[in-house]
Amino acid sequence: MDGLEFNPSAELRIKPWPGGVLFGRWSRSTRWPSLGEAASAGADLHGETLRGFTAGVQQQLWGDRLTLKATGFHLRLKNELTPDATTGLYGHDTVTSTSRGFEVEASVEPIQGLHTFASYTFNQVHQAGEPIAYGPPHHMVSAGVLYSKGPYTARLSSGRVARSGKLL
């Protein structure tokens, strides 16, 4: 290992109008190899580095029972651990991967304790500036319901993903 890694993050939230929030976050983190990855390594491994930025807006309406949120994101991954196609030994990919996109979500509490929510995420992943066919889906939709009463909480949710083309 290269020694201790510092994983900083900074966030700024501004409330410019009633019920509204503008926000931004920057972070940098390191993921060290797992024991399995280290045991099957072809060379000395060091941590993957992820740097990210998100920014967005959130608005609460209807007495704070309806929340609308839109967020944009940009992530850069360096030194990704990947297995070699022929040997299976882990090593570092020398190409930087970039993930960028946006998410919109809404949640509503129609009656006390019952929350419904839905979200849509669009995500593009590039490696060395070129789109890649594998990795996270391009389109993701999720929805669900959560009910809380006293010490009990129940949640039911589902999602659908599509790598490209039509989502539904």
CSV table of N, CA and C in Angstrom, one decimal:
chain,number,residue,atom,x,y,z
A,1,MET,N,0.8,-1.2,0.0
A,1,MET,CA,0.0,0.0,0.0
A,1,MET,C,0.9,1.2,0.0
A,2,ASP,N,0.3,2.3,-0.5
A,2,ASP,CA,1.1,3.5,-0.6
A,2,ASP,C,1.0,4.4,0.7
A,3,GLY,N,0.5,3.8,1.7
A,3,GLY,CA,0.4,4.5,3.0
A,3,GLY,C,-1.1,5.0,3.1
A,4,LEU,N,-1.2,5.9,4.1
A,4,LEU,CA,-2.6,6.4,4.4
A,4,LEU,C,-3.1,7.3,3.2
A,5,GLU,N,-4.3,7.2,2.9
A,5,GLU,CA,-5.0,8.0,1.9
A,5,GLU,C,-6.0,8.9,2.6
A,6,PHE,N,-6.0,10.1,2.2
A,6,PHE,CA,-7.0,11.1,2.7
A,6,PHE,C,-8.1,11.2,1.7
A,7,ASN,N,-9.4,11.0,2.2
A,7,ASN,CA,-10.6,11.0,1.3
A,7,ASN,C,-11.4,12.2,1.6
A,8,PRO,N,-11.0,13.3,1.1
A,8,PRO,CA,-11.7,14.6,1.4
A,8,PRO,C,-13.1,14.7,0.6
A,9,SER,N,-13.9,15.5,1.1
A,9,SER,CA,-15.2,15.9,0.4
A,9,SER,C,-15.6,17.2,1.0
A,10,ALA,N,-16.3,18.0,0.1
A,10,ALA,CA,-16.8,19.3,0.5
A,10,ALA,C,-18.2,19.4,-0.1
A,11,GLU,N,-19.1,20.0,0.7
A,11,GLU,CA,-20.4,20.2,0.2
A,11,GLU,C,-20.9,21.6,0.6
A,12,LEU,N,-21.7,22.2,-0.3
A,12,LEU,CA,-22.2,23.5,-0.1
A,12,LEU,C,-23.7,23.5,-0.4
A,13,ARG,N,-24.5,23.9,0.5
A,13,ARG,CA,-26.0,24.0,0.4
A,13,ARG,C,-26.4,25.4,0.6
A,14,ILE,N,-27.2,25.9,-0.3
A,14,ILE,CA,-27.7,27.3,-0.2
A,14,ILE,C,-29.3,27.3,-0.3
A,15,LYS,N,-30.0,28.0,0.6
A,15,LYS,CA,-31.4,28.1,0.5
A,15,LYS,C,-31.8,29.5,0.1
A,16,PRO,N,-31.9,29.7,-1.3
A,16,PRO,CA,-32.1,31.0,-1.8
A,16,PRO,C,-33.6,31.4,-1.8
A,17,TRP,N,-34.5,30.5,-1.6
A,17,TRP,CA,-35.9,30.9,-1.6
A,17,TRP,C,-36.6,29.9,-0.7
A,18,PRO,N,-37.9,30.2,-0.3
A,18,PRO,CA,-38.6,29.2,0.6
A,18,PRO,C,-38.8,27.9,0.0
A,19,GLY,N,-38.3,26.8,0.7
A,19,GLY,CA,-38.5,25.4,0.2
A,19,GLY,C,-37.5,25.0,-0.8
A,20,GLY,N,-36.6,25.9,-1.3
A,20,GLY,CA,-35.6,25.6,-2.3
A,20,GLY,C,-34.2,25.5,-1.8
A,21,VAL,N,-33.5,24.6,-2.4
A,21,VAL,CA,-32.1,24.3,-2.0
A,21,VAL,C,-31.3,24.1,-3.3
A,22,LEU,N,-30.2,24.9,-3.4
A,22,LEU,CA,-29.1,24.6,-4.4
A,22,LEU,C,-28.0,23.9,-3.7
A,23,PHE,N,-27.4,22.9,-4.3
A,23,PHE,CA,-26.4,22.2,-3.6
A,23,PHE,C,-25.3,21.7,-4.6
A,24,GLY,N,-24.1,21.5,-4.1
A,24,GLY,CA,-23.0,21.0,-4.8
A,24,GLY,C,-22.1,20.2,-3.9
A,25,ARG,N,-21.4,19.2,-4.5
A,25,ARG,CA,-20.5,18.4,-3.6
A,25,ARG,C,-19.4,17.9,-4.5
A,26,TRP,N,-18.2,18.0,-3.9
A,26,TRP,CA,-17.0,17.5,-4.5
A,26,TRP,C,-16.4,16.4,-3.6
A,27,SER,N,-15.8,15.4,-4.1
A,27,SER,CA,-15.2,14.3,-3.3
A,27,SER,C,-14.1,13.6,-4.0
A,28,ARG,N,-13.2,13.0,-3.2
A,28,ARG,CA,-12.2,12.2,-3.8
A,28,ARG,C,-12.0,11.0,-2.8
A,29,SER,N,-12.0,9.8,-3.3
A,29,SER,CA,-11.8,8.7,-2.5
A,29,SER,C,-11.0,7.6,-3.1
A,30,THR,N,-10.4,6.7,-2.3
A,30,THR,CA,-9.6,5.6,-2.8
A,30,THR,C,-10.2,4.3,-2.3
A,31,ARG,N,-10.2,3.3,-3.2
A,31,ARG,CA,-10.7,2.0,-2.9
A,31,ARG,C,-9.5,1.1,-3.0
A,32,TRP,N,-9.1,0.4,-1.9
A,32,TRP,CA,-8.0,-0.5,-1.9
A,32,TRP,C,-8.4,-1.8,-2.4
A,33,PRO,N,-7.5,-2.6,-3.0
A,33,PRO,CA,-7.9,-4.0,-3.5
A,33,PRO,C,-8.4,-4.8,-2.4
A,34,SER,N,-9.4,-5.7,-2.7
A,34,SER,CA,-9.9,-6.7,-1.7
A,34,SER,C,-8.8,-7.8,-1.6
A,35,LEU,N,-9.0,-8.6,-0.6
A,35,LEU,CA,-8.1,-9.7,-0.4
A,35,LEU,C,-8.0,-10.6,-1.6
A,36,GLY,N,-9.2,-10.9,-2.2
A,36,GLY,CA,-9.2,-11.7,-3.4
A,36,GLY,C,-8.5,-11.1,-4.5
A,37,GLU,N,-8.7,-9.8,-4.7
A,37,GLU,CA,-8.0,-9.1,-5.8
A,37,GLU,C,-6.4,-9.1,-5.6
A,38,ALA,N,-6.1,-8.9,-4.3
A,38,ALA,CA,-4.6,-8.8,-4.0
A,38,ALA,C,-4.0,-10.2,-4.1
A,39,ALA,N,-4.8,-11.3,-3.8
A,39,ALA,CA,-4.2,-12.6,-3.9
A,39,ALA,C,-4.0,-13.1,-5.3
A,40,SER,N,-4.8,-12.5,-6.3
A,40,SER,CA,-4.7,-12.9,-7.7
A,40,SER,C,-4.1,-11.8,-8.5
A,41,ALA,N,-3.2,-11.0,-7.9
A,41,ALA,CA,-2.6,-9.9,-8.6
A,41,ALA,C,-1.4,-10.3,-9.4
A,42,GLY,N,-1.3,-9.6,-10.5
A,42,GLY,CA,-0.1,-9.9,-11.4
A,42,GLY,C,1.0,-8.9,-11.1
A,43,ALA,N,0.8,-7.9,-10.3
A,43,ALA,CA,1.8,-6.9,-9.9
A,43,ALA,C,1.3,-6.3,-8.6
A,44,ASP,N,2.2,-5.4,-8.1
A,44,ASP,CA,1.8,-4.7,-6.9
A,44,ASP,C,0.6,-3.8,-7.2
A,45,LEU,N,-0.4,-3.9,-6.4
A,45,LEU,CA,-1.6,-3.1,-6.6
A,45,LEU,C,-1.7,-1.9,-5.6
A,46,HIS,N,-2.3,-0.9,-6.1
A,46,HIS,CA,-2.5,0.3,-5.3
A,46,HIS,C,-4.0,0.6,-5.4
A,47,GLY,N,-4.4,1.7,-4.7
A,47,GLY,CA,-5.9,2.0,-4.7
A,47,GLY,C,-6.4,2.6,-6.0
A,48,GLU,N,-7.6,2.4,-6.3
A,48,GLU,CA,-8.4,3.1,-7.4
A,48,GLU,C,-8.7,4.5,-6.8
A,49,THR,N,-8.7,5.5,-7.7
A,49,THR,CA,-9.0,6.8,-7.2
A,49,THR,C,-10.3,7.3,-8.0
A,50,LEU,N,-11.3,7.7,-7.2
A,50,LEU,CA,-12.5,8.2,-7.8
A,50,LEU,C,-12.6,9.7,-7.3
A,51,ARG,N,-12.8,10.6,-8.3
A,51,ARG,CA,-13.1,12.0,-8.1
A,51,ARG,C,-14.5,12.3,-8.6
A,52,GLY,N,-15.3,13.0,-7.9
A,52,GLY,CA,-16.6,13.3,-8.4
A,52,GLY,C,-17.1,14.7,-8.0
A,53,PHE,N,-18.1,15.1,-8.8
A,53,PHE,CA,-18.8,16.4,-8.5
A,53,PHE,C,-20.2,16.2,-8.8
A,54,THR,N,-21.1,16.6,-7.9
A,54,THR,CA,-22.5,16.7,-8.2
A,54,THR,C,-23.0,18.1,-7.9
A,55,ALA,N,-24.1,18.4,-8.6
A,55,ALA,CA,-24.7,19.7,-8.3
A,55,ALA,C,-26.2,19.6,-8.7
A,56,GLY,N,-27.0,20.4,-8.0
A,56,GLY,CA,-28.4,20.2,-8.3
A,56,GLY,C,-29.3,21.2,-7.5
A,57,VAL,N,-30.6,21.0,-7.7
A,57,VAL,CA,-31.6,21.9,-7.1
A,57,VAL,C,-32.7,21.0,-6.5
A,58,GLN,N,-33.2,21.4,-5.4
A,58,GLN,CA,-34.3,20.7,-4.7
A,58,GLN,C,-35.4,21.7,-4.3
A,59,GLN,N,-36.6,21.3,-4.5
A,59,GLN,CA,-37.8,22.2,-4.1
A,59,GLN,C,-38.8,21.4,-3.3
A,60,GLN,N,-39.2,21.9,-2.1
A,60,GLN,CA,-40.2,21.3,-1.3
A,60,GLN,C,-41.5,22.1,-1.5
A,61,LEU,N,-42.6,21.4,-1.7
A,61,LEU,CA,-43.9,22.1,-1.9
A,61,LEU,C,-44.9,21.4,-1.0
A,62,TRP,N,-46.1,22.0,-1.0
A,62,TRP,CA,-47.3,21.3,-0.4
A,62,TRP,C,-47.0,21.1,1.1
A,63,GLY,N,-46.5,22.1,1.8
A,63,GLY,CA,-46.2,21.9,3.2
A,63,GLY,C,-45.1,20.9,3.4
A,64,ASP,N,-44.1,20.9,2.6
A,64,ASP,CA,-42.9,20.0,2.6
A,64,ASP,C,-43.3,18.5,2.4
A,65,ARG,N,-44.5,18.2,1.9
A,65,ARG,CA,-44.9,16.9,1.6
A,65,ARG,C,-44.6,16.4,0.2
A,66,LEU,N,-44.2,17.3,-0.7
A,66,LEU,CA,-43.8,17.0,-2.0
A,66,LEU,C,-42.4,17.5,-2.2
A,67,THR,N,-41.5,16.7,-2.6
A,67,THR,CA,-40.1,17.1,-2.9
A,67,THR,C,-39.8,16.7,-4.3
A,68,LEU,N,-39.2,17.7,-5.1
A,68,LEU,CA,-38.8,17.5,-6.4
A,68,LEU,C,-37.3,17.8,-6.4
A,69,LYS,N,-36.5,17.0,-7.1
A,69,LYS,CA,-35.0,17.2,-7.1
A,69,LYS,C,-34.4,16.8,-8.4
A,70,ALA,N,-33.5,17.6,-8.9
A,70,ALA,CA,-32.7,17.4,-10.1
A,70,ALA,C,-31.2,17.5,-9.8
A,71,THR,N,-30.4,16.5,-10.2
A,71,THR,CA,-29.0,16.5,-9.9
A,71,THR,C,-28.2,16.1,-11.1
A,72,GLY,N,-27.1,16.8,-11.3
A,72,GLY,CA,-26.2,16.4,-12.4
A,72,GLY,C,-24.9,15.8,-11.7
A,73,PHE,N,-24.2,14.9,-12.4
A,73,PHE,CA,-23.0,14.3,-11.8
A,73,PHE,C,-21.9,14.1,-12.8
A,74,HIS,N,-20.7,14.1,-12.4
A,74,HIS,CA,-19.5,13.8,-13.2
A,74,HIS,C,-18.5,13.1,-12.3
A,75,LEU,N,-18.1,11.9,-12.7
A,75,LEU,CA,-17.2,11.1,-11.9
A,75,LEU,C,-16.1,10.6,-12.8
A,76,ARG,N,-14.8,10.6,-12.2
A,76,ARG,CA,-13.6,10.1,-12.9
A,76,ARG,C,-13.0,9.0,-12.1
A,77,LEU,N,-12.7,7.9,-12.7
A,77,LEU,CA,-12.1,6.8,-12.0
A,77,LEU,C,-10.8,6.5,-12.7
A,78,LYS,N,-9.7,6.5,-11.9
A,78,LYS,CA,-8.3,6.2,-12.3
A,78,LYS,C,-7.8,5.0,-11.6
A,79,ASN,N,-6.9,4.2,-12.3
A,79,ASN,CA,-6.3,3.0,-11.8
A,79,ASN,C,-7.3,1.9,-11.5
A,80,GLU,N,-8.4,1.8,-12.3
A,80,GLU,CA,-9.4,0.8,-12.1
A,80,GLU,C,-8.8,-0.6,-12.1
A,81,LEU,N,-9.1,-1.4,-11.1
A,81,LEU,CA,-8.7,-2.8,-11.0
A,81,LEU,C,-9.5,-3.7,-11.9
A,82,THR,N,-8.8,-4.3,-12.9
A,82,THR,CA,-9.5,-5.2,-13.8
A,82,THR,C,-8.7,-6.5,-14.0
A,83,PRO,N,-9.4,-7.6,-14.2
A,83,PRO,CA,-8.7,-8.9,-14.4
A,83,PRO,C,-8.2,-8.9,-15.9
A,84,ASP,N,-7.0,-9.5,-16.1
A,84,ASP,CA,-6.5,-9.7,-17.4
A,84,ASP,C,-7.3,-10.7,-18.1
A,85,ALA,N,-7.7,-10.5,-19.4
A,85,ALA,CA,-8.5,-11.4,-20.1
A,85,ALA,C,-7.9,-12.8,-20.3
A,86,THR,N,-6.6,-12.9,-20.4
A,86,THR,CA,-5.9,-14.2,-20.7
A,86,THR,C,-5.4,-14.9,-19.4
A,87,THR,N,-4.9,-14.1,-18.5
A,87,THR,CA,-4.3,-14.7,-17.3
A,87,THR,C,-5.3,-14.7,-16.1
A,88,GLY,N,-6.2,-13.8,-16.1
A,88,GLY,CA,-7.1,-13.7,-14.9
A,88,GLY,C,-6.5,-12.9,-13.7
A,89,LEU,N,-5.3,-12.5,-13.9
A,89,LEU,CA,-4.6,-11.8,-12.8
A,89,LEU,C,-5.1,-10.3,-12.8
A,90,TYR,N,-5.2,-9.8,-11.6
A,90,TYR,CA,-5.7,-8.4,-11.5
A,90,TYR,C,-4.5,-7.4,-11.7
A,91,GLY,N,-4.8,-6.3,-12.4
A,91,GLY,CA,-3.9,-5.2,-12.6
A,91,GLY,C,-4.6,-4.0,-12.7
A,92,HIS,N,-3.9,-2.9,-12.9
A,92,HIS,CA,-4.6,-1.6,-13.1
A,92,HIS,C,-4.8,-1.2,-14.5
A,93,ASP,N,-6.0,-0.7,-14.8
A,93,ASP,CA,-6.3,-0.2,-16.2
A,93,ASP,C,-5.6,1.2,-16.3
A,94,THR,N,-4.9,1.4,-17.3
A,94,THR,CA,-4.2,2.7,-17.4
A,94,THR,C,-5.1,3.8,-18.0
A,95,VAL,N,-6.3,3.4,-18.4
A,95,VAL,CA,-7.2,4.4,-19.0
A,95,VAL,C,-8.2,4.9,-18.0
A,96,THR,N,-8.5,6.2,-18.0
A,96,THR,CA,-9.4,6.8,-17.1
A,96,THR,C,-10.9,6.6,-17.6
A,97,SER,N,-11.7,6.2,-16.7
A,97,SER,CA,-13.2,6.1,-17.0
A,97,SER,C,-13.9,7.3,-16.4
A,98,THR,N,-14.9,7.7,-17.2
A,98,THR,CA,-15.7,8.9,-16.8
A,98,THR,C,-17.2,8.5,-16.9
A,99,SER,N,-17.9,8.8,-15.8
A,99,SER,CA,-19.3,8.6,-15.8
A,99,SER,C,-20.0,10.0,-15.5
A,100,ARG,N,-21.0,10.3,-16.4
A,100,ARG,CA,-21.6,11.6,-16.2
A,100,ARG,C,-23.1,11.5,-16.6
A,101,GLY,N,-23.9,12.3,-16.0
A,101,GLY,CA,-25.3,12.2,-16.3
A,101,GLY,C,-26.2,13.1,-15.4
A,102,PHE,N,-27.4,12.7,-15.3
A,102,PHE,CA,-28.3,13.5,-14.4
A,102,PHE,C,-29.4,12.5,-13.8
A,103,GLU,N,-30.0,13.0,-12.7
A,103,GLU,CA,-31.1,12.2,-12.1
A,103,GLU,C,-32.2,13.2,-11.7
A,104,VAL,N,-33.4,12.8,-11.9
A,104,VAL,CA,-34.6,13.6,-11.5
A,104,VAL,C,-35.4,12.7,-10.6
A,105,GLU,N,-35.9,13.2,-9.5
A,105,GLU,CA,-36.7,12.4,-8.6
A,105,GLU,C,-37.8,13.2,-7.9
A,106,ALA,N,-38.8,12.5,-7.5
A,106,ALA,CA,-39.9,13.1,-6.8
A,106,ALA,C,-40.4,12.2,-5.7
A,107,SER,N,-40.8,12.8,-4.6
A,107,SER,CA,-41.3,12.0,-3.5
A,107,SER,C,-42.5,12.8,-2.9
A,108,VAL,N,-43.5,12.1,-2.5
A,108,VAL,CA,-44.7,12.7,-1.9
A,108,VAL,C,-45.2,11.9,-0.7
A,109,GLU,N,-45.7,12.6,0.3
A,109,GLU,CA,-46.3,12.0,1.4
A,109,GLU,C,-47.7,12.3,1.4
A,110,PRO,N,-48.6,11.5,0.8
A,110,PRO,CA,-50.0,11.8,0.6
A,110,PRO,C,-50.8,11.8,2.0
A,111,ILE,N,-50.4,10.9,2.8
A,111,ILE,CA,-50.9,10.8,4.2
A,111,ILE,C,-49.7,10.6,5.1
A,112,GLN,N,-49.9,10.9,6.4
A,112,GLN,CA,-48.8,10.8,7.4
A,112,GLN,C,-48.3,9.4,7.4
A,113,GLY,N,-47.0,9.2,7.2
A,113,GLY,CA,-46.3,7.9,7.3
A,113,GLY,C,-46.2,7.1,6.0
A,114,LEU,N,-46.9,7.6,5.0
A,114,LEU,CA,-46.9,6.9,3.7
A,114,LEU,C,-46.1,7.8,2.7
A,115,HIS,N,-45.0,7.3,2.2
A,115,HIS,CA,-44.2,8.0,1.2
A,115,HIS,C,-44.1,7.2,-0.1
A,116,THR,N,-44.3,7.9,-1.2
A,116,THR,CA,-44.1,7.3,-2.5
A,116,THR,C,-43.0,8.1,-3.2
A,117,PHE,N,-42.3,7.4,-4.0
A,117,PHE,CA,-41.1,8.0,-4.7
A,117,PHE,C,-40.9,7.4,-6.1
A,118,ALA,N,-40.3,8.2,-6.9
A,118,ALA,CA,-39.9,7.7,-8.3
A,118,ALA,C,-38.7,8.5,-8.7
A,119,SER,N,-37.9,7.9,-9.5
A,119,SER,CA,-36.7,8.6,-10.0
A,119,SER,C,-36.3,8.0,-11.4
A,120,TYR,N,-35.6,8.9,-12.2
A,120,TYR,CA,-35.1,8.5,-13.5
A,120,TYR,C,-33.6,9.0,-13.5
A,121,THR,N,-32.7,8.1,-13.9
A,121,THR,CA,-31.3,8.5,-14.1
A,121,THR,C,-30.8,8.2,-15.5
A,122,PHE,N,-30.1,9.1,-16.0
A,122,PHE,CA,-29.4,9.0,-17.3
A,122,PHE,C,-27.9,9.0,-17.0
A,123,ASN,N,-27.2,8.0,-17.5
A,123,ASN,CA,-25.8,7.8,-17.2
A,123,ASN,C,-25.0,7.4,-18.5
A,124,GLN,N,-23.9,8.2,-18.8
A,124,GLN,CA,-23.0,7.8,-19.9
A,124,GLN,C,-21.7,7.5,-19.3
A,125,VAL,N,-21.1,6.4,-19.7
A,125,VAL,CA,-19.8,6.0,-19.2
A,125,VAL,C,-18.9,6.0,-20.4
A,126,HIS,N,-17.7,6.6,-20.3
A,126,HIS,CA,-16.7,6.7,-21.3
A,126,HIS,C,-15.4,6.2,-20.8
A,127,GLN,N,-14.6,5.6,-21.7
A,127,GLN,CA,-13.2,5.2,-21.3
A,127,GLN,C,-12.3,5.8,-22.4
A,128,ALA,N,-11.3,6.5,-22.0
A,128,ALA,CA,-10.4,7.2,-23.0
A,128,ALA,C,-11.2,8.0,-24.0
A,129,GLY,N,-12.3,8.6,-23.6
A,129,GLY,CA,-13.1,9.5,-24.4
A,129,GLY,C,-14.1,8.8,-25.3
A,130,GLU,N,-14.2,7.4,-25.3
A,130,GLU,CA,-15.1,6.7,-26.1
A,130,GLU,C,-16.1,6.0,-25.3
A,131,PRO,N,-17.4,6.0,-25.7
A,131,PRO,CA,-18.5,5.3,-25.0
A,131,PRO,C,-18.1,3.8,-24.9
A,132,ILE,N,-18.5,3.2,-23.7
A,132,ILE,CA,-18.3,1.8,-23.6
A,132,ILE,C,-19.6,1.0,-23.5
A,133,ALA,N,-19.6,-0.2,-24.0
A,133,ALA,CA,-20.9,-0.9,-24.1
A,133,ALA,C,-21.2,-1.6,-22.8
A,134,TYR,N,-20.2,-1.9,-22.0
A,134,TYR,CA,-20.5,-2.6,-20.7
A,134,TYR,C,-20.6,-1.5,-19.6
A,135,GLY,N,-20.8,-2.0,-18.4
A,135,GLY,CA,-20.8,-1.0,-17.3
A,135,GLY,C,-22.2,-0.7,-16.9
A,136,PRO,N,-22.4,0.4,-16.2
A,136,PRO,CA,-23.8,0.7,-15.7
A,136,PRO,C,-24.7,1.0,-16.8
A,137,PRO,N,-26.0,0.8,-16.6
A,137,PRO,CA,-27.0,1.1,-17.6
A,137,PRO,C,-27.1,2.6,-18.0
A,138,HIS,N,-27.5,2.9,-19.2
A,138,HIS,CA,-27.7,4.3,-19.6
A,138,HIS,C,-28.9,4.9,-19.0
A,139,HIS,N,-30.0,4.1,-18.9
A,139,HIS,CA,-31.3,4.6,-18.3
A,139,HIS,C,-31.7,3.7,-17.1
A,140,MET,N,-32.1,4.4,-16.1
A,140,MET,CA,-32.6,3.7,-14.9
A,140,MET,C,-33.8,4.4,-14.4
A,141,VAL,N,-34.9,3.6,-14.1
A,141,VAL,CA,-36.1,4.1,-13.5
A,141,VAL,C,-36.4,3.3,-12.3
A,142,SER,N,-36.8,4.0,-11.2
A,142,SER,CA,-37.2,3.3,-10.0
A,142,SER,C,-38.4,4.0,-9.4
A,143,ALA,N,-39.1,3.2,-8.6
A,143,ALA,CA,-40.3,3.7,-7.9
A,143,ALA,C,-40.6,2.8,-6.7
A,144,GLY,N,-41.3,3.4,-5.8
A,144,GLY,CA,-41.6,2.6,-4.6
A,144,GLY,C,-42.5,3.3,-3.6
A,145,VAL,N,-42.7,2.6,-2.6
A,145,VAL,CA,-43.6,3.2,-1.5
A,145,VAL,C,-42.9,2.7,-0.2
A,146,LEU,N,-43.0,3.6,0.8
A,146,LEU,CA,-42.5,3.3,2.1
A,146,LEU,C,-43.5,3.7,3.2
A,147,TYR,N,-43.8,2.9,4.1
A,147,TYR,CA,-44.8,3.2,5.2
A,147,TYR,C,-44.1,3.0,6.5
A,148,SER,N,-44.3,4.0,7.4
A,148,SER,CA,-43.7,4.0,8.7
A,148,SER,C,-44.8,4.3,9.7
A,149,LYS,N,-44.8,3.4,10.8
A,149,LYS,CA,-45.8,3.6,11.9
A,149,LYS,C,-45.1,3.2,13.2
A,150,GLY,N,-44.9,4.1,14.1
A,150,GLY,CA,-44.2,3.7,15.3
A,150,GLY,C,-42.8,3.2,15.0
A,151,PRO,N,-42.4,2.1,15.6
A,151,PRO,CA,-41.1,1.5,15.4
A,151,PRO,C,-40.9,0.7,14.1
A,152,TYR,N,-42.0,0.6,13.3
A,152,TYR,CA,-42.0,-0.3,12.2
A,152,TYR,C,-41.9,0.5,10.9
A,153,THR,N,-41.2,0.0,9.9
A,153,THR,CA,-41.1,0.6,8.6
A,153,THR,C,-41.1,-0.6,7.5
A,154,ALA,N,-41.9,-0.4,6.5
A,154,ALA,CA,-42.0,-1.3,5.4
A,154,ALA,C,-41.7,-0.6,4.1
A,155,ARG,N,-40.9,-1.2,3.2
A,155,ARG,CA,-40.6,-0.6,1.9
A,155,ARG,C,-40.8,-1.6,0.8
A,156,LEU,N,-41.3,-1.1,-0.3
A,156,LEU,CA,-41.5,-1.9,-1.5
A,156,LEU,C,-41.0,-1.0,-2.6
A,157,SER,N,-40.1,-1.5,-3.4
A,157,SER,CA,-39.6,-0.7,-4.5
A,157,SER,C,-39.1,-1.6,-5.7
A,158,SER,N,-39.1,-1.0,-6.8
A,158,SER,CA,-38.6,-1.8,-8.0
A,158,SER,C,-38.0,-0.8,-9.0
A,159,GLY,N,-37.2,-1.4,-9.9
A,159,GLY,CA,-36.6,-0.5,-10.9
A,159,GLY,C,-36.4,-1.3,-12.2
A,160,ARG,N,-36.2,-0.5,-13.2
A,160,ARG,CA,-35.9,-1.0,-14.6
A,160,ARG,C,-34.7,-0.3,-15.2
A,161,VAL,N,-33.9,-1.1,-15.9
A,161,VAL,CA,-32.7,-0.5,-16.5
A,161,VAL,C,-32.6,-0.8,-18.0
A,162,ALA,N,-32.0,0.0,-18.7
A,162,ALA,CA,-31.7,-0.3,-20.1
A,162,ALA,C,-30.4,0.3,-20.5
A,163,ARG,N,-29.6,-0.5,-21.2
A,163,ARG,CA,-28.2,-0.1,-21.6
A,163,ARG,C,-28.2,0.9,-22.7
A,164,SER,N,-29.2,0.8,-23.6
A,164,SER,CA,-29.4,1.9,-24.6
A,164,SER,C,-30.7,1.7,-25.2
A,165,GLY,N,-31.1,2.6,-26.1
A,165,GLY,CA,-32.4,2.5,-26.7
A,165,GLY,C,-33.6,2.7,-25.8
A,166,LYS,N,-34.7,2.0,-26.0
A,166,LYS,CA,-35.9,2.3,-25.2
A,166,LYS,C,-35.8,1.7,-23.8
A,167,LEU,N,-36.4,2.4,-22.9
A,167,LEU,CA,-36.4,2.0,-21.5
A,167,LEU,C,-37.7,1.2,-21.2
A,168,LEU,N,-38.8,1.6,-21.8
A,168,LEU,CA,-40.0,0.9,-21.5
A,168,LEU,C,-40.4,-0.1,-22.5
